[in-house]
Every structure is written in structure tokens, then in C-alpha cells.
mmCIF file of C-alpha atoms in Angstrom:
data_model
loop_
_atom_site.group_PDB
_atom_site.id
_atom_site.type_symbol
_atom_site.label_atom_id
_atom_site.label_comp_id
_atom_site.label_asym_id
_atom_site.label_seq_id
_atom_site.Cartn_x
_atom_site.Cartn_y
_atom_site.Cartn_z
ATOM 1 C CA MET A 1 92.340 68.313 192.405
ATOM 2 C CA LYS A 2 90.010 68.389 196.160
ATOM 3 C CA ALA A 3 87.127 65.784 195.931
ATOM 4 C CA VAL A 4 83.757 66.608 198.006
ATOM 5 C CA ILE A 5 82.171 63.271 199.313
ATOM 6 C CA LEU A 6 78.812 63.350 200.173
ATOM 7 C CA THR A 7 78.371 61.286 203.345
ATOM 8 C CA GLY A 8 75.260 63.074 204.732
ATOM 9 C CA GLY A 9 72.498 60.765 204.187
ATOM 10 C CA LYS A 10 71.012 58.900 206.677
ATOM 11 C CA GLY A 11 71.053 55.249 204.553
ATOM 12 C CA THR A 12 67.589 54.521 204.867
ATOM 13 C CA ARG A 13 67.923 51.745 202.389
ATOM 14 C CA LEU A 14 70.502 49.633 204.757
ATOM 15 C CA LEU A 15 68.765 49.952 207.988
ATOM 16 C CA PRO A 16 68.722 48.794 210.600
ATOM 17 C CA LEU A 17 72.486 48.535 209.799
ATOM 18 C CA THR A 18 72.496 52.186 209.887
ATOM 19 C CA HIS A 19 70.754 53.104 212.809
ATOM 20 C CA ASN A 20 73.283 54.161 214.889
ATOM 21 C CA MET A 21 75.747 54.177 212.394
ATOM 22 C CA PRO A 22 76.699 56.127 209.245
ATOM 23 C CA LYS A 23 76.424 54.365 206.194
ATOM 24 C CA SER A 24 79.760 55.660 205.105
ATOM 25 C CA ILE A 25 81.869 53.737 207.682
ATOM 26 C CA VAL A 26 79.606 50.505 207.369
ATOM 27 C CA PRO A 27 82.760 47.764 207.020
ATOM 28 C CA VAL A 28 83.473 46.331 203.610
ATOM 29 C CA LEU A 29 85.890 43.615 204.328
ATOM 30 C CA ASN A 30 85.975 44.379 207.413
ATOM 31 C CA ILE A 31 87.494 48.038 207.145
ATOM 32 C CA PRO A 32 84.854 51.522 207.062
ATOM 33 C CA PHE A 33 83.856 51.736 203.421
ATOM 34 C CA LEU A 34 85.163 55.240 203.458
ATOM 35 C CA GLU A 35 88.617 53.756 203.855
ATOM 36 C CA HIS A 36 88.221 51.921 200.425
ATOM 37 C CA VAL A 37 87.224 55.415 198.558
ATOM 38 C CA PHE A 38 90.159 57.163 200.262
ATOM 39 C CA ARG A 39 92.612 54.520 198.826
ATOM 40 C CA TYR A 40 90.884 54.669 195.539
ATOM 41 C CA LEU A 41 91.044 58.621 195.263
ATOM 42 C CA ALA A 42 95.066 58.287 196.283
ATOM 43 C CA THR A 43 95.612 56.371 193.361
ATOM 44 C CA HIS A 44 94.827 58.741 191.372
ATOM 45 C CA GLN A 45 96.910 61.856 193.073
ATOM 46 C CA ILE A 46 93.400 63.265 194.907
ATOM 47 C CA ARG A 47 94.362 63.452 198.538
ATOM 48 C CA ASP A 48 92.242 66.888 199.916
ATOM 49 C CA ILE A 49 88.778 65.440 200.332
ATOM 50 C CA ILE A 50 86.094 67.537 201.947
ATOM 51 C CA LEU A 51 83.437 65.603 203.687
ATOM 52 C CA ALA A 52 79.924 67.042 203.364
ATOM 53 C CA GLN A 53 78.383 65.626 206.522
ATOM 54 C CA GLY A 54 75.091 65.458 208.254
ATOM 55 C CA TYR A 55 73.288 62.616 209.958
ATOM 56 C CA LEU A 56 75.582 61.079 212.438
ATOM 57 C CA SER A 57 78.874 62.813 211.709
ATOM 58 C CA ARG A 58 81.159 62.468 214.742
ATOM 59 C CA PRO A 59 81.686 58.688 214.461
ATOM 60 C CA ILE A 60 83.415 59.510 211.005
ATOM 61 C CA GLN A 61 85.404 62.323 212.199
ATOM 62 C CA SER A 62 86.347 60.299 215.445
ATOM 63 C CA TYR A 63 87.779 57.679 213.117
ATOM 64 C CA PHE A 64 89.135 59.537 210.574
ATOM 65 C CA GLY A 65 90.467 62.317 212.485
ATOM 66 C CA ASP A 66 92.550 64.596 210.095
ATOM 67 C CA GLY A 67 93.096 61.429 207.583
ATOM 68 C CA GLU A 68 96.554 61.549 207.908
ATOM 69 C CA GLN A 69 97.431 57.833 208.783
ATOM 70 C CA PHE A 70 95.084 57.015 205.625
ATOM 71 C CA GLY A 71 97.327 58.953 203.455
ATOM 72 C CA VAL A 72 94.715 61.776 202.459
ATOM 73 C CA ARG A 73 94.103 65.210 204.142
ATOM 74 C CA LEU A 74 90.498 65.625 205.593
ATOM 75 C CA LYS A 75 88.521 68.766 206.044
ATOM 76 C CA TYR A 76 84.344 68.500 208.127
ATOM 77 C CA ILE A 77 81.610 70.645 206.755
ATOM 78 C CA THR A 78 78.357 69.833 208.484
ATOM 79 C CA GLU A 79 74.912 71.012 207.322
ATOM 80 C CA ALA A 80 72.405 71.873 209.970
ATOM 81 C CA THR A 81 69.638 70.988 208.097
ATOM 82 C CA PRO A 82 69.557 68.312 205.088
ATOM 83 C CA LEU A 83 70.614 70.661 201.625
ATOM 84 C CA GLY A 84 70.284 67.764 199.084
ATOM 85 C CA THR A 85 73.336 66.680 196.846
ATOM 86 C CA ALA A 86 73.929 70.104 195.165
ATOM 87 C CA GLY A 87 73.147 72.179 198.266
ATOM 88 C CA ALA A 88 75.621 69.818 200.139
ATOM 89 C CA VAL A 89 78.691 71.250 198.040
ATOM 90 C CA LYS A 90 77.326 74.594 197.924
ATOM 91 C CA ASN A 91 77.856 74.740 201.609
ATOM 92 C CA VAL A 92 81.476 73.891 201.154
ATOM 93 C CA GLU A 93 81.754 76.672 198.170
ATOM 94 C CA GLY A 94 84.441 78.707 200.159
ATOM 95 C CA TYR A 95 86.949 75.855 200.005
ATOM 96 C CA LEU A 96 86.362 75.583 196.397
ATOM 97 C CA ASP A 97 88.369 77.679 193.590
ATOM 98 C CA GLU A 98 89.363 74.964 191.254
ATOM 99 C CA PRO A 99 87.702 72.641 189.203
ATOM 100 C CA PHE A 100 86.922 69.945 191.633
ATOM 101 C CA LEU A 101 85.268 65.989 191.885
ATOM 102 C CA VAL A 102 82.120 65.046 194.023
ATOM 103 C CA LEU A 103 81.178 61.577 194.879
ATOM 104 C CA ASN A 104 77.825 60.076 196.147
ATOM 105 C CA GLY A 105 78.958 58.300 199.432
ATOM 106 C CA ASP A 106 77.711 54.690 198.682
ATOM 107 C CA ILE A 107 80.011 54.364 195.349
ATOM 108 C CA PHE A 108 82.144 51.914 195.213
ATOM 109 C CA THR A 109 83.941 51.745 191.623
ATOM 110 C CA ASP A 110 87.237 51.345 190.047
ATOM 111 C CA LEU A 111 86.413 53.732 187.437
ATOM 112 C CA ASP A 112 89.587 55.687 185.828
ATOM 113 C CA ILE A 113 88.971 59.169 187.623
ATOM 114 C CA THR A 114 92.242 60.270 185.803
ATOM 115 C CA ALA A 115 90.942 59.998 182.575
ATOM 116 C CA MET A 116 87.560 61.592 183.462
ATOM 117 C CA ILE A 117 89.247 64.901 184.818
ATOM 118 C CA ASP A 118 91.534 65.086 181.486
ATOM 119 C CA SER A 119 88.724 64.442 179.331
ATOM 120 C CA HIS A 120 86.436 67.082 181.400
ATOM 121 C CA ARG A 121 89.384 69.451 180.635
ATOM 122 C CA ARG A 122 89.651 68.252 176.802
ATOM 123 C CA ASN A 123 85.873 69.519 176.427
ATOM 124 C CA ARG A 124 86.071 72.139 178.365
ATOM 125 C CA ALA A 125 82.941 71.328 180.193
ATOM 126 C CA LYS A 126 81.205 73.185 182.843
ATOM 127 C CA VAL A 127 80.335 69.911 184.502
ATOM 128 C CA THR A 128 81.395 65.824 183.793
ATOM 129 C CA ILE A 129 79.135 63.056 184.566
ATOM 130 C CA ALA A 130 80.618 59.696 184.679
ATOM 131 C CA LEU A 131 78.034 57.361 183.445
ATOM 132 C CA THR A 132 77.522 53.598 183.751
ATOM 133 C CA PRO A 133 75.783 50.544 182.427
ATOM 134 C CA VAL A 134 73.126 48.859 184.497
ATOM 135 C CA ALA A 135 70.739 45.892 183.807
ATOM 136 C CA ASP A 136 67.768 47.740 184.700
ATOM 137 C CA PRO A 137 67.913 51.020 184.768
ATOM 138 C CA THR A 138 64.279 52.310 185.873
ATOM 139 C CA SER A 139 65.971 52.936 189.551
ATOM 140 C CA TYR A 140 68.157 55.116 188.633
ATOM 141 C CA GLY A 141 68.699 58.902 186.648
ATOM 142 C CA LEU A 142 69.313 58.342 183.093
ATOM 143 C CA VAL A 143 71.880 60.477 180.891
ATOM 144 C CA LEU A 144 71.340 60.761 177.408
ATOM 145 C CA THR A 145 74.196 61.547 174.832
ATOM 146 C CA ASN A 146 75.266 62.634 171.412
ATOM 147 C CA PRO A 147 77.832 60.479 169.522
ATOM 148 C CA ASP A 148 80.370 62.900 170.909
ATOM 149 C CA ASN A 149 79.014 62.302 174.561
ATOM 150 C CA GLY A 150 77.721 65.829 174.682
ATOM 151 C CA ILE A 151 74.460 65.424 177.330
ATOM 152 C CA THR A 152 71.181 65.963 175.454
ATOM 153 C CA SER A 153 68.849 65.400 178.113
ATOM 154 C CA PHE A 154 68.186 63.624 181.570
ATOM 155 C CA LEU A 155 65.338 61.147 182.619
ATOM 156 C CA GLU A 156 65.293 60.570 186.147
ATOM 157 C CA LYS A 157 63.551 56.895 187.202
ATOM 158 C CA PRO A 158 62.472 55.892 183.941
ATOM 159 C CA THR A 159 59.914 53.323 182.963
ATOM 160 C CA ARG A 160 61.030 50.514 181.150
ATOM 161 C CA GLU A 161 59.113 52.169 178.121
ATOM 162 C CA GLN A 162 61.041 55.520 178.353
ATOM 163 C CA ALA A 163 64.287 53.643 178.821
ATOM 164 C CA GLN A 164 66.216 54.863 175.854
ATOM 165 C CA THR A 165 69.864 53.556 177.020
ATOM 166 C CA ASN A 166 70.944 51.210 180.386
ATOM 167 C CA MET A 167 73.586 54.193 180.828
ATOM 168 C CA ILE A 168 72.879 55.643 184.220
ATOM 169 C CA ASN A 169 74.369 58.752 186.447
ATOM 170 C CA ALA A 170 77.283 57.170 188.306
ATOM 171 C CA GLY A 171 77.312 59.578 191.121
ATOM 172 C CA ILE A 172 80.661 60.909 190.181
ATOM 173 C CA TYR A 173 81.244 64.421 189.060
ATOM 174 C CA VAL A 174 83.557 66.772 187.871
ATOM 175 C CA LEU A 175 82.773 70.413 187.659
ATOM 176 C CA GLU A 176 83.820 74.086 187.548
ATOM 177 C CA PRO A 177 83.573 76.222 190.937
ATOM 178 C CA ASP A 178 81.446 78.946 189.187
ATOM 179 C CA VAL A 179 78.584 76.532 188.452
ATOM 180 C CA LEU A 180 78.138 76.548 192.190
ATOM 181 C CA GLY A 181 76.879 80.152 191.668
ATOM 182 C CA GLN A 182 73.451 78.453 190.061
ATOM 183 C CA ILE A 183 72.627 76.886 193.595
ATOM 184 C CA PRO A 184 70.789 78.643 196.073
ATOM 185 C CA ALA A 185 72.670 79.019 199.431
ATOM 186 C CA GLN A 186 71.189 77.132 202.599
ATOM 187 C CA THR A 187 68.571 75.309 200.197
ATOM 188 C CA SER A 188 67.745 72.260 199.562
ATOM 189 C CA PHE A 189 68.861 71.546 195.938
ATOM 190 C CA SER A 190 69.907 68.345 193.872
ATOM 191 C CA PHE A 191 72.518 67.847 190.967
ATOM 192 C CA GLU A 192 70.082 65.309 189.207
ATOM 193 C CA ARG A 193 66.801 66.942 189.221
ATOM 194 C CA GLU A 194 67.829 70.741 189.216
ATOM 195 C CA LEU A 195 71.068 71.691 188.507
ATOM 196 C CA PHE A 196 71.967 69.552 185.722
ATOM 197 C CA PRO A 197 68.805 70.335 184.030
ATOM 198 C CA LEU A 198 69.318 74.094 184.697
ATOM 199 C CA LEU A 199 73.040 73.832 183.480
ATOM 200 C CA LEU A 200 71.671 72.277 180.338
ATOM 201 C CA SER A 201 69.018 74.446 179.651
ATOM 202 C CA ARG A 202 71.120 77.580 179.484
ATOM 203 C CA GLY A 203 73.517 75.945 176.955
ATOM 204 C CA GLU A 204 76.349 75.226 179.412
ATOM 205 C CA PRO A 205 78.753 72.385 178.242
ATOM 206 C CA CYS A 206 77.597 69.262 179.875
ATOM 207 C CA TYR A 207 79.310 66.122 178.844
ATOM 208 C CA ALA A 208 79.506 62.750 179.841
ATOM 209 C CA PHE A 209 82.206 60.062 180.702
ATOM 210 C CA PRO A 210 80.664 56.655 179.900
ATOM 211 C CA ALA A 211 82.536 53.686 181.568
ATOM 212 C CA ALA A 212 82.493 49.852 181.772
ATOM 213 C CA ASP A 213 84.766 49.666 184.838
ATOM 214 C CA TYR A 214 83.688 48.050 188.074
ATOM 215 C CA TRP A 215 80.815 50.016 190.038
ATOM 216 C CA ILE A 216 77.852 49.606 192.439
ATOM 217 C CA ASP A 217 75.820 51.542 194.513
ATOM 218 C CA MET A 218 76.119 49.833 198.098
ATOM 219 C CA GLY A 219 72.957 51.895 199.859
ATOM 220 C CA THR A 220 70.582 48.823 199.851
ATOM 221 C CA VAL A 221 71.122 45.943 202.074
ATOM 222 C CA GLU A 222 71.306 43.500 199.232
ATOM 223 C CA LYS A 223 73.792 45.169 197.607
ATOM 224 C CA TYR A 224 75.757 45.259 200.470
ATOM 225 C CA LEU A 225 75.969 41.877 200.433
ATOM 226 C CA GLN A 226 76.554 41.387 196.205
ATOM 227 C CA LEU A 227 79.507 44.257 197.020
ATOM 228 C CA HIS A 228 80.781 41.682 199.364
ATOM 229 C CA ARG A 229 80.398 38.711 196.757
ATOM 230 C CA ASP A 230 81.930 40.656 194.030
ATOM 231 C CA LEU A 231 85.452 41.497 196.069
ATOM 232 C CA LEU A 232 85.495 37.998 197.116
ATOM 233 C CA ASN A 233 85.535 37.092 193.490
ATOM 234 C CA GLY A 234 87.831 39.101 192.267
ATOM 235 C CA GLN A 235 85.725 41.671 190.472
ATOM 236 C CA SER A 236 87.440 44.846 191.229
ATOM 237 C CA SER A 237 90.779 45.439 190.872
ATOM 238 C CA GLN A 238 91.186 47.227 194.097
ATOM 239 C CA PHE A 239 91.061 43.984 195.940
ATOM 240 C CA THR A 240 92.995 40.993 195.228
ATOM 241 C CA PRO A 241 90.710 38.172 196.894
ATOM 242 C CA PRO A 242 92.051 34.827 198.554
ATOM 243 C CA VAL A 243 92.062 31.395 196.151
ATOM 244 C CA PRO A 244 89.297 29.290 196.858
ATOM 245 C CA GLY A 245 89.614 27.613 200.156
ATOM 246 C CA GLU A 246 91.810 29.926 201.660
ATOM 247 C CA ILE A 247 91.545 32.086 204.671
ATOM 248 C CA VAL A 248 92.904 35.134 205.402
ATOM 249 C CA VAL A 249 93.451 35.429 209.165
ATOM 250 C CA GLY A 250 93.865 38.423 211.444
ATOM 251 C CA GLU A 251 96.470 38.289 214.055
ATOM 252 C CA ARG A 252 95.515 36.715 217.392
ATOM 253 C CA SER A 253 93.046 34.468 215.837
ATOM 254 C CA PHE A 254 92.654 30.856 216.404
ATOM 255 C CA ILE A 255 91.129 28.461 213.952
ATOM 256 C CA HIS A 256 90.364 24.852 215.493
ATOM 257 C CA PRO A 257 92.094 22.221 212.918
ATOM 258 C CA THR A 258 88.481 20.609 212.021
ATOM 259 C CA ALA A 259 87.008 23.472 210.787
ATOM 260 C CA ARG A 260 86.476 23.427 207.266
ATOM 261 C CA VAL A 261 86.498 26.025 204.711
ATOM 262 C CA GLU A 262 85.115 26.408 201.997
ATOM 263 C CA GLY A 263 85.106 29.009 198.658
ATOM 264 C CA ARG A 264 86.768 32.888 199.760
ATOM 265 C CA VAL A 265 86.820 33.445 203.603
ATOM 266 C CA ILE A 266 88.316 36.514 205.402
ATOM 267 C CA ILE A 267 88.500 36.622 209.353
ATOM 268 C CA GLY A 268 89.506 39.328 211.400
ATOM 269 C CA GLY A 269 91.675 39.734 214.294
ATOM 270 C CA GLY A 270 91.367 38.287 217.595
ATOM 271 C CA CYS A 271 88.517 35.724 216.298
ATOM 272 C CA THR A 272 87.751 32.039 217.480
ATOM 273 C CA ILE A 273 86.420 29.586 215.014
ATOM 274 C CA GLY A 274 85.310 26.120 216.790
ATOM 275 C CA PRO A 275 85.721 22.613 215.809
ATOM 276 C CA ASN A 276 83.536 21.588 212.884
ATOM 277 C CA VAL A 277 82.507 24.828 212.007
ATOM 278 C CA VAL A 278 81.574 25.221 208.192
ATOM 279 C CA LEU A 279 82.799 28.700 206.905
ATOM 280 C CA LYS A 280 81.867 28.924 203.124
ATOM 281 C CA GLU A 281 82.428 32.622 201.072
ATOM 282 C CA ALA A 282 82.380 34.465 204.164
ATOM 283 C CA VAL A 283 83.327 37.824 206.130
ATOM 284 C CA VAL A 284 84.062 37.510 210.060
ATOM 285 C CA GLY A 285 84.855 40.425 211.902
ATOM 286 C CA SER A 286 87.178 41.100 214.928
ATOM 287 C CA GLY A 287 86.458 39.624 217.814
ATOM 288 C CA THR A 288 83.804 37.243 217.097
ATOM 289 C CA GLU A 289 83.578 33.842 217.974
ATOM 290 C CA ILE A 290 81.788 30.857 216.136
ATOM 291 C CA LEU A 291 81.106 27.689 217.979
ATOM 292 C CA ALA A 292 81.164 24.024 217.511
ATOM 293 C CA GLY A 293 79.436 22.679 214.590
ATOM 294 C CA ALA A 294 77.950 26.361 213.274
ATOM 295 C CA VAL A 295 77.390 26.536 209.363
ATOM 296 C CA VAL A 296 77.827 30.120 208.237
ATOM 297 C CA GLU A 297 77.938 30.781 204.359
ATOM 298 C CA GLU A 298 77.750 33.944 202.324
ATOM 299 C CA SER A 299 77.277 35.929 205.500
ATOM 300 C CA VAL A 300 78.569 38.743 206.755
ATOM 301 C CA ILE A 301 79.603 39.513 210.470
ATOM 302 C CA TRP A 302 80.864 42.509 211.627
ATOM 303 C CA TRP A 303 82.791 42.475 214.779
ATOM 304 C CA ASP A 304 82.527 41.324 218.604
ATOM 305 C CA SER A 305 79.461 38.930 217.617
ATOM 306 C CA VAL A 306 78.727 35.388 219.348
ATOM 307 C CA VAL A 307 77.385 32.599 216.857
ATOM 308 C CA GLY A 308 76.441 29.678 219.003
ATOM 309 C CA ARG A 309 77.046 25.916 218.526
ATOM 310 C CA ARG A 310 74.823 24.171 215.515
ATOM 311 C CA VAL A 311 73.995 27.579 214.409
ATOM 312 C CA GLU A 312 72.929 27.994 210.634
ATOM 313 C CA LEU A 313 73.702 31.293 209.467
ATOM 314 C CA GLN A 314 73.080 31.641 205.279
ATOM 315 C CA GLY A 315 73.228 34.874 203.075
ATOM 316 C CA SER A 316 72.699 37.362 205.947
ATOM 317 C CA ILE A 317 74.513 40.281 207.335
ATOM 318 C CA VAL A 318 75.061 40.370 211.152
ATOM 319 C CA ALA A 319 76.040 43.627 212.812
ATOM 320 C CA ASP A 320 78.573 44.223 215.507
ATOM 321 C CA ARG A 321 77.657 42.348 219.303
ATOM 322 C CA CYS A 322 75.349 40.096 218.056
ATOM 323 C CA ILE A 323 74.439 36.853 219.898
ATOM 324 C CA LEU A 324 73.213 33.861 217.788
ATOM 325 C CA HIS A 325 72.461 31.100 220.796
ATOM 326 C CA ASP A 326 73.059 27.629 220.267
ATOM 327 C CA GLY A 327 70.824 25.927 217.040
ATOM 328 C CA SER A 328 68.991 29.245 215.889
ATOM 329 C CA VAL A 329 68.776 29.363 211.983
ATOM 330 C CA VAL A 330 69.073 32.498 210.307
ATOM 331 C CA ARG A 331 68.785 33.220 206.467
ATOM 332 C CA GLY A 332 68.575 35.922 204.181
ATOM 333 C CA CYS A 333 68.305 38.307 207.431
ATOM 334 C CA VAL A 334 69.883 41.390 208.573
ATOM 335 C CA LEU A 335 70.285 41.762 212.084
ATOM 336 C CA GLY A 336 71.269 45.336 213.653
ATOM 337 C CA GLY A 337 73.757 45.736 216.449
ATOM 338 C CA GLY A 338 73.548 44.122 219.609
ATOM 339 C CA VAL A 339 70.636 41.764 218.227
ATOM 340 C CA SER A 340 70.189 38.661 220.536
ATOM 341 C CA ILE A 341 68.580 35.629 218.606
ATOM 342 C CA ALA A 342 67.090 32.992 221.163
ATOM 343 C CA GLY A 343 68.226 29.083 220.781
ATOM 344 C CA ASP A 344 66.363 27.236 218.363
ATOM 345 C CA CYS A 345 64.650 30.275 217.117
ATOM 346 C CA ARG A 346 64.092 30.026 212.932
ATOM 347 C CA LEU A 347 64.492 33.675 211.075
ATOM 348 C CA GLY A 348 63.492 33.276 207.502
ATOM 349 C CA VAL A 349 64.359 35.281 204.485
ATOM 350 C CA GLY A 350 63.449 39.008 204.540
ATOM 351 C CA SER A 351 63.795 39.420 208.624
ATOM 352 C CA LYS A 352 64.934 42.470 209.861
ATOM 353 C CA ILE A 353 65.803 42.961 213.553
ATOM 354 C CA TRP A 354 66.770 46.330 214.815
ATOM 355 C CA PRO A 355 69.142 47.329 217.424
ATOM 356 C CA ASP A 356 69.495 45.708 220.923
ATOM 357 C CA LYS A 357 66.432 43.793 220.292
ATOM 358 C CA THR A 358 65.792 39.899 221.293
ATOM 359 C CA ALA A 359 63.897 37.733 218.503
ATOM 360 C CA GLY A 360 62.548 34.859 220.484
ATOM 361 C CA ILE A 361 60.720 31.235 219.059
ATOM 362 C CA GLU A 362 57.580 33.191 218.704
ATOM 363 C CA GLU A 363 59.026 35.885 216.564
ATOM 364 C CA GLY A 364 60.427 33.458 214.245
#
């Protein structure tokens, strides 16, 4: 079965990280997000993948090429104007002549796709929608079903009073190719708000596949950090975390003997960790330097950044090529690529600094 991954969105919920980088290749545990998705699909024998692209498509193609070294075969189709979730798949219709899988490009999950495909075939469905439970369904699309998992209705972003279930659309679908005939060409069209309700109104067999496997939409900075915490704590079957106090270290990295590790820590290649540094539940990207006395806790640092002496970095995301000068304090912040934080500057919770900007003491 072929898979279509929707990677055309602008990733506005992840700004400033996605100011000049597509959401689908932001690093997760120092690996581009899509690489995790490719590995996941390959375990279910799905290796023919079409990337429906739009915003910042070139970096994705440059990194993954034909996909061979990642165990998949990739085809790239770029839309000239935003076409919505269903319109983007309509745009690749010429490559889809059999049942196919669709995934939103910001979903990390352990859901059993093989079982979902089997369920789709048994039910002779036109569309099968994966469902996942969430604590607060009001930010998502609810899918209501009968006891046989036949879909009875849809409700987008309900109020708490309207929420009759906590099972939401998980952004993973199996579709028959003929349903694409219901989508107008070169028109912005949505699966959730337009195509699926249309199919249901016409009596087409629409089914749900409920699952309690690990699932997260990592499309916000909060969920991006949560994904790292979850993976480091072993909540996904796709990653075996180090034991607490253990460091996973890339090649050519140096860690000073006096550096202290608490919890689980991953360090990329070519990094330098200085004396008396404290690392706790952190992911450090390749080529990064963390200098003497710095404390890095529950944070994600991308590549080629410098964390200066006595810096306190907590609960934050630091993109590539950032410099945190000596004595700065950064808590609960998001720094875009190339940001420089002045010495002794204090950035409080919720601060977001756009790429290639400098935060001085007066801004802290």
C-alpha cells in the first residue's frame, strides 16, 4: 500500500522554530521528524511514500532524496497554492489506483497500521479513520460511532458540553481511490469538514479504527517538548530510552569528568560538555558546546549552538546556531535559529525570539 504524507503546512503553531524550516523535518531526538515516520511505516511494510508538499518543500527533498537510504521510495508532489488536506491528496490522484494510506505530517504514533488496513478491508469501507482518546477533545475533531465502529457523525472542535466522546480524529486514514472523485480539482478542500461528512451523507461506508496506542500531534511547541519527554520516558515502542543517569553520546563528543547527568540525556556527535555542567532530561544536538557550570534541564537544543558559562536553561527549545552568553537565564522559552542571548539576560516563561535576533538585558 502507498502512503501519502501531508507536509505542505506552514507550521505556524511551531513558530519561531518553523520560520525557515518545514515542520516535518524539525529534529526529534536529533533526527528529522519525517525519518521517524518513514521507519514507522516501513515496519508495516509501507515503503512507497508520496510527500504532498507546499511550504518550504526544497529542504525536505534535499535531505531525503529518493528515500533509498531510509528504506523507502519517495515521490514529491508540490502544490502551487494551498489545497487543504483533501485537496492536497487530490493533487496526487494520478499516482493512486489502489487503496492508500494518508497521514498528517505532524503525527507521531504507535498505532497498528497493519491492523487498521485489515479492518478497512473486512468492513469494505470507503474510508477508515483512526481514532485516539485525548483528555480534552475540544481542540480536535470528534468522530461519533455505533457499536460496530461505523461512523454516525462528525463534530469539529466541540464545546465541553457538546463533547459526547473523547475519541478524536487521529489524522490517519485509509481510503479507496474512487473517493477522490468527490474532491474538486485544484480547490482547497478538507477531509475533516468537507469530504468525510459528504461521504457519510451519501451513505458511503465510513468506519472508525479506535486505538489506545501512543499518539501525539507534535505541531505546537508544548507538544514538541512533550514528545521528547515521552520518548525519553519510554512511552513509545519506537524508541528504547537510556536508563536514568545514562548518556547516549554521538561520535567525537567530549564530556568533562566533572559534568553531572541526571535522568536521561542524549548528546549528538561533535559536542563539548564542559566542567561542572549539569544535564537533566535533555537532548543536545550535534556540534553544540555547553560551557563550565551551565545547567540544562528538560530542554531540547538543536545543532551548532553554544551555551555559555553558568547559563541556566530550563524547559526550553533552542534552535540551531544559537548563542546563550555567560550567565544568561532562559526558562520556558523558544529560541529560533541564530538567536543570541546577551550575558546576564533573563528570559521568562513564554518568551519567543525569532531567528537571527539578539535579546539584550532590556528585553529580558
